[in-house]
Coordinates of C-alpha atoms and ligand atoms in Angstrom, one line a residue:
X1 CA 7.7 31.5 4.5
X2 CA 5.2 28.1 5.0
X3 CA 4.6 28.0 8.7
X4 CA 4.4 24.3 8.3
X5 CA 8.1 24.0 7.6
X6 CA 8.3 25.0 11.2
X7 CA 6.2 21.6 12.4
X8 CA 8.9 19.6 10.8
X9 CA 10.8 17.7 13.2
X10 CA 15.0 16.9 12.6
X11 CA 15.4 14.0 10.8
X12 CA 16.8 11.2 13.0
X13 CA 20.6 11.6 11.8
X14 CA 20.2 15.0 12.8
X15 CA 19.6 13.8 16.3
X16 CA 22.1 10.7 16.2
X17 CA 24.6 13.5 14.8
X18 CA 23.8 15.6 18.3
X19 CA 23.9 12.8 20.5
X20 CA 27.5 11.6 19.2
X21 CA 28.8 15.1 19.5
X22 CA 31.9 15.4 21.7
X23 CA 32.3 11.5 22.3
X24 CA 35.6 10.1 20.8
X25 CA 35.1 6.4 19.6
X26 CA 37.4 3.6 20.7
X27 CA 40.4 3.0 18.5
X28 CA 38.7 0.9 15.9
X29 CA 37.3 0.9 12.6
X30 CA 34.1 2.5 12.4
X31 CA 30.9 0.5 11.4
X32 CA 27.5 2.2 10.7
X33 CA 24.5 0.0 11.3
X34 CA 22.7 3.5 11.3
X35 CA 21.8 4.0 7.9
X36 CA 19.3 1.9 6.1
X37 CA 21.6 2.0 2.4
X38 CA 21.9 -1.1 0.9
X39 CA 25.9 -1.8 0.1
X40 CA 25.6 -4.5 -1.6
X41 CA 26.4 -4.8 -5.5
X42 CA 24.7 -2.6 -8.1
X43 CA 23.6 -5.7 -10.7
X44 CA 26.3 -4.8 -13.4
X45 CA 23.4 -5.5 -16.8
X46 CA 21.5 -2.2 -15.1
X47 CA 24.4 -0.3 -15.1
X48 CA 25.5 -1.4 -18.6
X49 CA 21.9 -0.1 -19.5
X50 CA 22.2 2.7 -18.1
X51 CA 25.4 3.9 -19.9
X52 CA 24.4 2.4 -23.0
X53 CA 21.1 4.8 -22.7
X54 CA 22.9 7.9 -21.5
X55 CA 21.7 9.7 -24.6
X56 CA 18.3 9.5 -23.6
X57 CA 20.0 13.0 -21.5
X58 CA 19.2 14.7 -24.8
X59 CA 15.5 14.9 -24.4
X60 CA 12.8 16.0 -21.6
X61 CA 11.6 12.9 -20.3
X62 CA 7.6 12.2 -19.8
X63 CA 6.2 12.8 -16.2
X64 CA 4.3 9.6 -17.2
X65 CA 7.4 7.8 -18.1
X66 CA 7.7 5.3 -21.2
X67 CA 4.9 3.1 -21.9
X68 CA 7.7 0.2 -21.9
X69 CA 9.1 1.5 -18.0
X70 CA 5.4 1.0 -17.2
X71 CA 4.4 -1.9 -18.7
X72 CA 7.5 -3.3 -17.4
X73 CA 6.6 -2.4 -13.6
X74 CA 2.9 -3.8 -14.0
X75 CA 4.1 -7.1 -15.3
X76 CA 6.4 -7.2 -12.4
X77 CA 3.5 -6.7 -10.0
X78 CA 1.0 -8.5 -11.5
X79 CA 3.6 -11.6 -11.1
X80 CA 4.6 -10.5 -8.3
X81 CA 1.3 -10.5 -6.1
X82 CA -0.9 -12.7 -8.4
X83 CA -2.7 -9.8 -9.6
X84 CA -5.3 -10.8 -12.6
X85 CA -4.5 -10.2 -15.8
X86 CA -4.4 -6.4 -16.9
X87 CA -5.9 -5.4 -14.2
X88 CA -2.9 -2.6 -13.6
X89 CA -3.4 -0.7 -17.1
X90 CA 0.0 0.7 -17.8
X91 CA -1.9 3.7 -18.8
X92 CA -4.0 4.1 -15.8
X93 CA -3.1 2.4 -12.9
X94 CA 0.8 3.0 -12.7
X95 CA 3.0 6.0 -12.6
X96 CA 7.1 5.9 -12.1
X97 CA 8.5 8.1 -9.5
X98 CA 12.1 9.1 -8.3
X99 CA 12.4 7.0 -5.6
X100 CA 9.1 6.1 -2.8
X101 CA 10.6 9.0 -1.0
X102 CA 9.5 12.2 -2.4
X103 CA 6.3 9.7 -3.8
X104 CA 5.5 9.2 -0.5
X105 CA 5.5 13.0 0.6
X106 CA 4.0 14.5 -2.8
X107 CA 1.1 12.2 -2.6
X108 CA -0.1 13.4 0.4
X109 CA -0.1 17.2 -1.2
X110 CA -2.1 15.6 -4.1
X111 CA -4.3 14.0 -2.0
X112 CA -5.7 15.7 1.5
X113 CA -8.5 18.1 1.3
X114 CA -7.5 20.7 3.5
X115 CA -10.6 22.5 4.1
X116 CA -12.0 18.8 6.4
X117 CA -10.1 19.2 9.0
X118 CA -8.1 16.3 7.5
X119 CA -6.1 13.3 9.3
X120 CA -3.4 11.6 8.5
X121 CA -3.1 7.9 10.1
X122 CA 1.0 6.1 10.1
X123 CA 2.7 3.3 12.1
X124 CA 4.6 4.9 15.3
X125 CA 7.8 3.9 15.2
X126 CA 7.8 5.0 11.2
X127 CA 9.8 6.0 8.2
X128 CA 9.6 10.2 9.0
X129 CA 8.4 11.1 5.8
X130 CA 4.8 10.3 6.4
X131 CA 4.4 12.7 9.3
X132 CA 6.5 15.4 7.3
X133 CA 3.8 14.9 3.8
X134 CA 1.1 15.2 6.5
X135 CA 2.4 18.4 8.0
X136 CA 3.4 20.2 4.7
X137 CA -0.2 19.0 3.6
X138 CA -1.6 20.8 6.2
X139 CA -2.9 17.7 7.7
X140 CA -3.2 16.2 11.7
X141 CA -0.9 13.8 11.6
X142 CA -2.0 10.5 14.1
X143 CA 0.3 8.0 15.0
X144 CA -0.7 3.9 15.6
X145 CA 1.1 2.1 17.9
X146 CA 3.6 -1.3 16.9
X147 CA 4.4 -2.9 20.0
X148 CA 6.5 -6.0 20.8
X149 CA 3.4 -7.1 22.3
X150 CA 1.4 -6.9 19.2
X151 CA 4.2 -8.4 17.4
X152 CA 4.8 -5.0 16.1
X153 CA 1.6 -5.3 13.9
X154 CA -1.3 -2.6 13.9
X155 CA -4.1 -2.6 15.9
X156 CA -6.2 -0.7 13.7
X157 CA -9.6 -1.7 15.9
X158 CA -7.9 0.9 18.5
X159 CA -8.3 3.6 16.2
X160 CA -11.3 5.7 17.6
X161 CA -14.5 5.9 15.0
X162 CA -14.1 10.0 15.2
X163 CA -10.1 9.5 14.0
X164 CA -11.1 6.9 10.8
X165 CA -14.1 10.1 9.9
X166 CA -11.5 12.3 9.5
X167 CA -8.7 10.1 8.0
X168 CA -8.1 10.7 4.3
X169 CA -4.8 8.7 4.4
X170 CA -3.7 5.9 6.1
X171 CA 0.0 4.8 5.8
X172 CA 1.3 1.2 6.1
X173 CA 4.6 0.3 5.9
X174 CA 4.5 -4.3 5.3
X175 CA 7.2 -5.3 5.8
X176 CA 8.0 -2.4 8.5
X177 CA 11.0 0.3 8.5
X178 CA 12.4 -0.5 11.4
X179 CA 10.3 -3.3 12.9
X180 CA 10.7 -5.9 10.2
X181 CA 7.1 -7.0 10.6
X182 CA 5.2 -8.2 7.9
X183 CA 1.3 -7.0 8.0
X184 CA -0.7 -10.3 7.1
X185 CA -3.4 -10.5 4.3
X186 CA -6.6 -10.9 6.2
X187 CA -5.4 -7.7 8.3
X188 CA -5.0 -5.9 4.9
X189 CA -8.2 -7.0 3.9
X190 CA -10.1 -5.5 7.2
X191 CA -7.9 -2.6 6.6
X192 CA -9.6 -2.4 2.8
X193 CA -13.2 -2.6 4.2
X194 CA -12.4 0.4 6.8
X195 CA -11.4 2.2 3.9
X196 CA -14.4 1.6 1.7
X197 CA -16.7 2.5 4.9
X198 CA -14.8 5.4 5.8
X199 CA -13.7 6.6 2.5
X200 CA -10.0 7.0 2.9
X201 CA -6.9 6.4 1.1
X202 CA -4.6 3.5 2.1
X203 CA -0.6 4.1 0.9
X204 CA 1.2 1.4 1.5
X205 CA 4.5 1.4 1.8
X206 CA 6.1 -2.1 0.5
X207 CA 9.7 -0.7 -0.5
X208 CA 10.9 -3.7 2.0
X209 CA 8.9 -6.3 -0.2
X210 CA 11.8 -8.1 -1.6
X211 CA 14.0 -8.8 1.1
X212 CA 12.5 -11.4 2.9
X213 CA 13.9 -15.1 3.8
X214 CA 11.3 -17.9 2.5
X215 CA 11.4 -17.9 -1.0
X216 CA 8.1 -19.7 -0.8
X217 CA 6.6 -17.4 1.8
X218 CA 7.2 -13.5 -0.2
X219 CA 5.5 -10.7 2.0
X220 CA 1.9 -9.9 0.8
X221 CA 1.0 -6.8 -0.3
X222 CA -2.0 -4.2 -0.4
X223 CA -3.2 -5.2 -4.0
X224 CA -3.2 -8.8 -3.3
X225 CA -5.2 -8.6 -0.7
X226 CA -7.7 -6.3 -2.6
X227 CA -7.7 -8.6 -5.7
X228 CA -8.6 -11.5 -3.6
X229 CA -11.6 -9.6 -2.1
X230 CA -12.5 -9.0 -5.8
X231 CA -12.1 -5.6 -5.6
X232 CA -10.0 -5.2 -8.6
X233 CA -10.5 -1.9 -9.4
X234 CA -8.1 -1.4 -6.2
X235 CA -10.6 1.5 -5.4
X236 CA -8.5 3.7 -2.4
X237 CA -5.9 1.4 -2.1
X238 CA -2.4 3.0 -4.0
X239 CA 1.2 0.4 -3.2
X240 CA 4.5 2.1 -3.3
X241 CA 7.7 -0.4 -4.3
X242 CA 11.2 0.6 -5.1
X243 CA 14.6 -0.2 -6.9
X244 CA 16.4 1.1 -4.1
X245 CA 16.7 -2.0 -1.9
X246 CA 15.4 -4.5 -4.1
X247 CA 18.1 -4.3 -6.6
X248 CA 20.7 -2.1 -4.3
X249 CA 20.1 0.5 -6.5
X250 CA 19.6 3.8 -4.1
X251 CA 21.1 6.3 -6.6
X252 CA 18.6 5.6 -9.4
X253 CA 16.0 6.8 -7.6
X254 CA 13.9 4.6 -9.2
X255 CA 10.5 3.4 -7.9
X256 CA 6.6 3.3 -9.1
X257 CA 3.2 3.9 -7.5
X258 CA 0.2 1.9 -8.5
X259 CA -2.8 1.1 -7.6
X260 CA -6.6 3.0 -7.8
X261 CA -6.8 4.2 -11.1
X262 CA -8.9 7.8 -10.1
X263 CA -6.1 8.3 -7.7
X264 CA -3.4 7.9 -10.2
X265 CA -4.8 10.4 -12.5
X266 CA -5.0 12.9 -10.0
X267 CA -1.7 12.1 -9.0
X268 CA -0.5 12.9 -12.4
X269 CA -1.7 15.8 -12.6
X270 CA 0.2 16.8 -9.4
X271 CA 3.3 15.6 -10.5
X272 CA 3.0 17.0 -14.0
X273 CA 3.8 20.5 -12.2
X274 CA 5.5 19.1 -9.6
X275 CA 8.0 18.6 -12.4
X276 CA 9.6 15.5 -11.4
X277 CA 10.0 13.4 -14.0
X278 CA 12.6 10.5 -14.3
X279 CA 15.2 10.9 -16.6
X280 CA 14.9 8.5 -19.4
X281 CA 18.2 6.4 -19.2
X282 CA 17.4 6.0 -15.8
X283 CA 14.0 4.4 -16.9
X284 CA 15.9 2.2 -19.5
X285 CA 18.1 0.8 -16.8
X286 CA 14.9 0.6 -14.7
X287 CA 13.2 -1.4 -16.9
X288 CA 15.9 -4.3 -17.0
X289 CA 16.1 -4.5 -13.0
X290 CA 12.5 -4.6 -12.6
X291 CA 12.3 -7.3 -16.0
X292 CA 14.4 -9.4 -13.7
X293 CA 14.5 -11.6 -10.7
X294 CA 17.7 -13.9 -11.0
X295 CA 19.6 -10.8 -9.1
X296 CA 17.1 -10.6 -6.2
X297 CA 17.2 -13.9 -5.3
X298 CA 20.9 -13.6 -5.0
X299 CA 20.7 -10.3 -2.8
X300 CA 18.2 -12.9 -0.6
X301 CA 20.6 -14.8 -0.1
X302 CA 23.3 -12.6 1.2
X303 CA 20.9 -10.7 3.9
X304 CA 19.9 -14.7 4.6
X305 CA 23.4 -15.5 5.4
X306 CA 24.1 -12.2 7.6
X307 CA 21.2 -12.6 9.3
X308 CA 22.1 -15.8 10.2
X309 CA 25.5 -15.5 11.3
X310 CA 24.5 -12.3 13.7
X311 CA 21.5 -13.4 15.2
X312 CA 24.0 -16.3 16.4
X313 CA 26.3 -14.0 17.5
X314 CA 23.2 -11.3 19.3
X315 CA 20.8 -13.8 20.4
X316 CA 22.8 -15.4 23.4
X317 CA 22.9 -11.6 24.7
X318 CA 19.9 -9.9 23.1
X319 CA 15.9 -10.8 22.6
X320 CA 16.3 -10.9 18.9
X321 CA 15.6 -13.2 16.0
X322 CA 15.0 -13.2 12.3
X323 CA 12.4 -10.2 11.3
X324 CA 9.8 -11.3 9.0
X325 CA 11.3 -9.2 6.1
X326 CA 13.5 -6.4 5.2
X327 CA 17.3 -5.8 6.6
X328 CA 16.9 -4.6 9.7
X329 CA 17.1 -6.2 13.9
X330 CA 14.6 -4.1 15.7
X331 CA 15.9 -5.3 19.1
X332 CA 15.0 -4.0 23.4
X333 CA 17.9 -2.7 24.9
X334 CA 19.1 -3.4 28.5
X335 CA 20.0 0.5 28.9
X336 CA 18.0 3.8 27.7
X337 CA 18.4 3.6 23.5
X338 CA 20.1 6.5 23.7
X339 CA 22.6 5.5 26.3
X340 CA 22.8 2.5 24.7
X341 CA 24.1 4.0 21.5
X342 CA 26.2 6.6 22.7
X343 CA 28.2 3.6 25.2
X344 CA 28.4 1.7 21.9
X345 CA 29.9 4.6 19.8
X346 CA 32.6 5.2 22.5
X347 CA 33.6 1.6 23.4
X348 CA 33.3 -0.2 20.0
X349 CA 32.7 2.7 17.5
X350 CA 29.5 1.5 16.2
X351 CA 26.5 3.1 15.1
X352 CA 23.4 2.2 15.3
X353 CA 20.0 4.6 15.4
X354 CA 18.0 4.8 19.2
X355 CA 14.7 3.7 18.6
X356 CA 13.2 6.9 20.2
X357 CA 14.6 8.6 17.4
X358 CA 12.3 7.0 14.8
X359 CA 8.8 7.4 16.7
X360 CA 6.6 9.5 18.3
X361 CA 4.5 9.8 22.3
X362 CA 1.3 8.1 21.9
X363 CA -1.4 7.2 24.0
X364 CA 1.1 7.7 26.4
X365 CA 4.2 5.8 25.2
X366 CA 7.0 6.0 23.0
X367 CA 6.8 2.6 21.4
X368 CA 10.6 2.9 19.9
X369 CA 11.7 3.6 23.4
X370 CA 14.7 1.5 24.7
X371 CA 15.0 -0.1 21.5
X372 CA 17.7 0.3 18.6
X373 CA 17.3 -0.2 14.9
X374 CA 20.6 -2.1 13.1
X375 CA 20.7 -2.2 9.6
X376 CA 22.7 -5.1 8.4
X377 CA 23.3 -3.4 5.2
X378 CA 27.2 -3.7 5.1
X379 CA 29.6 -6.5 4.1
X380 CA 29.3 -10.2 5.9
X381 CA 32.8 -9.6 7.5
X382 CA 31.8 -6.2 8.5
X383 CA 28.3 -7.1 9.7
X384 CA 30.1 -9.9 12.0
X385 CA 32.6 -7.8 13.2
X386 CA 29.9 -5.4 14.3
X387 CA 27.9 -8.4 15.9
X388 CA 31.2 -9.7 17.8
X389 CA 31.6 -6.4 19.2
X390 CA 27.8 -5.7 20.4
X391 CA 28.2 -8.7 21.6
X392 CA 30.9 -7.8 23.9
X393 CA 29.6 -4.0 24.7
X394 CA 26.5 -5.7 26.1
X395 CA 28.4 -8.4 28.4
X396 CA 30.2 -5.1 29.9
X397 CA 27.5 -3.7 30.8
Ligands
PLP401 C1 10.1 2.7 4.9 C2 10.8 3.4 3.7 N1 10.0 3.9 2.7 C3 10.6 4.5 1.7 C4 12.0 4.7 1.6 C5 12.5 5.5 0.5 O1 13.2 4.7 -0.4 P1 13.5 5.2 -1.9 O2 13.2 6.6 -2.0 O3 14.9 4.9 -2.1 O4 12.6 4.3 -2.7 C6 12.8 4.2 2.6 C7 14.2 4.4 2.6 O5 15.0 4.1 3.4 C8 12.2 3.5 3.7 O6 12.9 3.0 4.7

């Protein structure tokens, strides 16, 4: 068997699994703020789509998907993140993929060389797939530090010159699983030169793009950072964006990679045996999500509202406030994380995932420590309910 498979670590609902075992809850209704699944509704015209294209089931969809999926998914970026005009070729610079999830771990086997003693640079606390691609890719992988003191941004000038010589992939995640934190441009855009001096790949992760709370102010994103550096041939810089929570559409599986043209060919090639392909009603119904915005904007404004009403709930009792994007609180916690959600389950049967769980020791500290991540992905009336009773649990203790 692959030794590697050994290096994996559980996945955190593994150990939140473990560390609930044997406690019985409090007499109440459960709530999970645990899992990061968006509830609310499917939009109904992507569904109708998808019925209405179910006999697309008849025939062995392309790995490169239709030319219409990607055409639709360029225009949708190049609106998006004022890219110029045709610079994403549907034929060269996009690919679909089932979901960022297995893109994100596949394009790490694609990518890293494994005879250079390779590294693989990601945010610490992360989304666990990164350090799992890295390991299966037979890769080192190194973990960056978000802080609260650094606003949970990067500091990518504390990255030793030996680590950027050997990094062939760099991970970002803007806006940040669980932290919330949006990486701005002109960080992006020092990030780009590092990778032209150094030669690496940077994969950023912007699944969280779409959830944000300005309309005016829409996170940035890797390409729009590299287009307004004029380097429009996005040369080692690849973006990863998703259905899943911009449109509450998990189950699709349903995302695209785009970005560096030489990278997407090679990355085709890989997933032509990888044998992955996305079924073709599900690109059908893909196409009418991504050709629309009207539903978005609504799904906004629900997160806007249960953000608001918690945070007024939380913030008399907890350091927290609106995250720059996405729909999760990334708050401190006045007990060990752990403690913290293990008290909760039992008193108030809530759910919510210890920071520790999500990150990594590095240089020396666990920066998810004593924090928990809450994803306000349920109802409003649920989501307050579970705000009403943190609120309480933490006055008790
Ligand atoms: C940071 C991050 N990236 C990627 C994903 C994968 O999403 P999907 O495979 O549904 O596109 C998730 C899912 O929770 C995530 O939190």
């Amino acid at each position: 068997m692959n030794p590697d498979l050994d290096r994996l670590h559980p996945y955190p609902f593994e150990k939140l699994a473990q560390l609930k075992q044997g406690i019985t809850p409090a007499d109440k209704s459960h709530i999970a703020l645990s899992i990061g699944e968006p509830k609310h509704q499917p939009p109904a015209f992507v569904l109708d789509e998808l019925t209405n294209a179910l006999h697309q089931i008849a025939k062995y969809p392309l790995t490169k998907g239709a030319l219409s999926l990607r055409e639709s998914m360029a225009g949708w970026l190049g609106r998006r993140f004022n890219l110029n005009a045709d610079s994403i070729d549907p034929e060269k610079n996009i690919l679909p993929v089932n979901g960022t999830r297995e893109a994100l771990f596949a394009f790490a086997q694609a990518m890293i060389d494994r005879t250079k003693n390779p590294l693989v640079l990601m945010p610490n606390p992360f989304y666990q797939i990164y350090e799992g691609a890295a390991f299966l890719a037979g890769a080192e992988p190194r973990f960056y530090n978000t802080t609260k003191a650094s606003h949970y941004l990067p500091d990518f000038d504390a990255i030793t010159e030996s680590d950027w010589q050997r990094c062939q992939i760099l991970y970002v995640c803007t806006p940040g699983n669980p932290t919330g934190a949006v990486i701005p441009k002109e960080q992006l855009k020092s990030l780009i030169e590092k990778a032209q001096k150094y030669n690496f790949i940077i994969a950023s992760d912007e699944c969280y793009s779409e959830i944000y709370f300005d309309e005016n102010n829409p996170p940035s994103g890797l390409l729009e950072a590299a287009t307004e550096m004029g380097l429009t041939d996005y040369k080692n810089c690849v973006v990863f964006h998703s259905l899943s929570k911009r449109s509450n559409l998990p189950g699709l599986r349903s995302g695209f990679v785009a970005g560096d043209a030489d990278i997407m060919q090679a990355f085709l090639k890989y997933r032509t045996y990888h044998g992955c392909a996305m079924p073709g009603h599900h690109q059908m119904a893909s196409i009418k999500a991504w050709d629309d915005e009207h539903h978005v904007q609504q799904n906004r404004i629900m997160y806007k509202q249960k953000f608001d009403s918690v945070l007024e709930i939380l913030s008399p009792v907890m350091d927290v406030k609106l995250p720059d994007a996405g729909f999760y609180l990334w708050a401190q916690t006045p007990i060990a994380d752990t403690e913290f959600a293990q008290q909760l389950f039992a008193e108030q049967n809530i759910t919510i995932l210890p920071g520790q769980f999500l990150s990594r020791i590095s240089e020396n500290i666990n920066p998810g420590e004593n924090h928990i991540r809450m994803a306000l992905v349920a109802s409003i009336d649920e989501t307050v309910e579970a705000a009403n009773r943190i609120q309480n649990f933490i006055t008790s203790i």
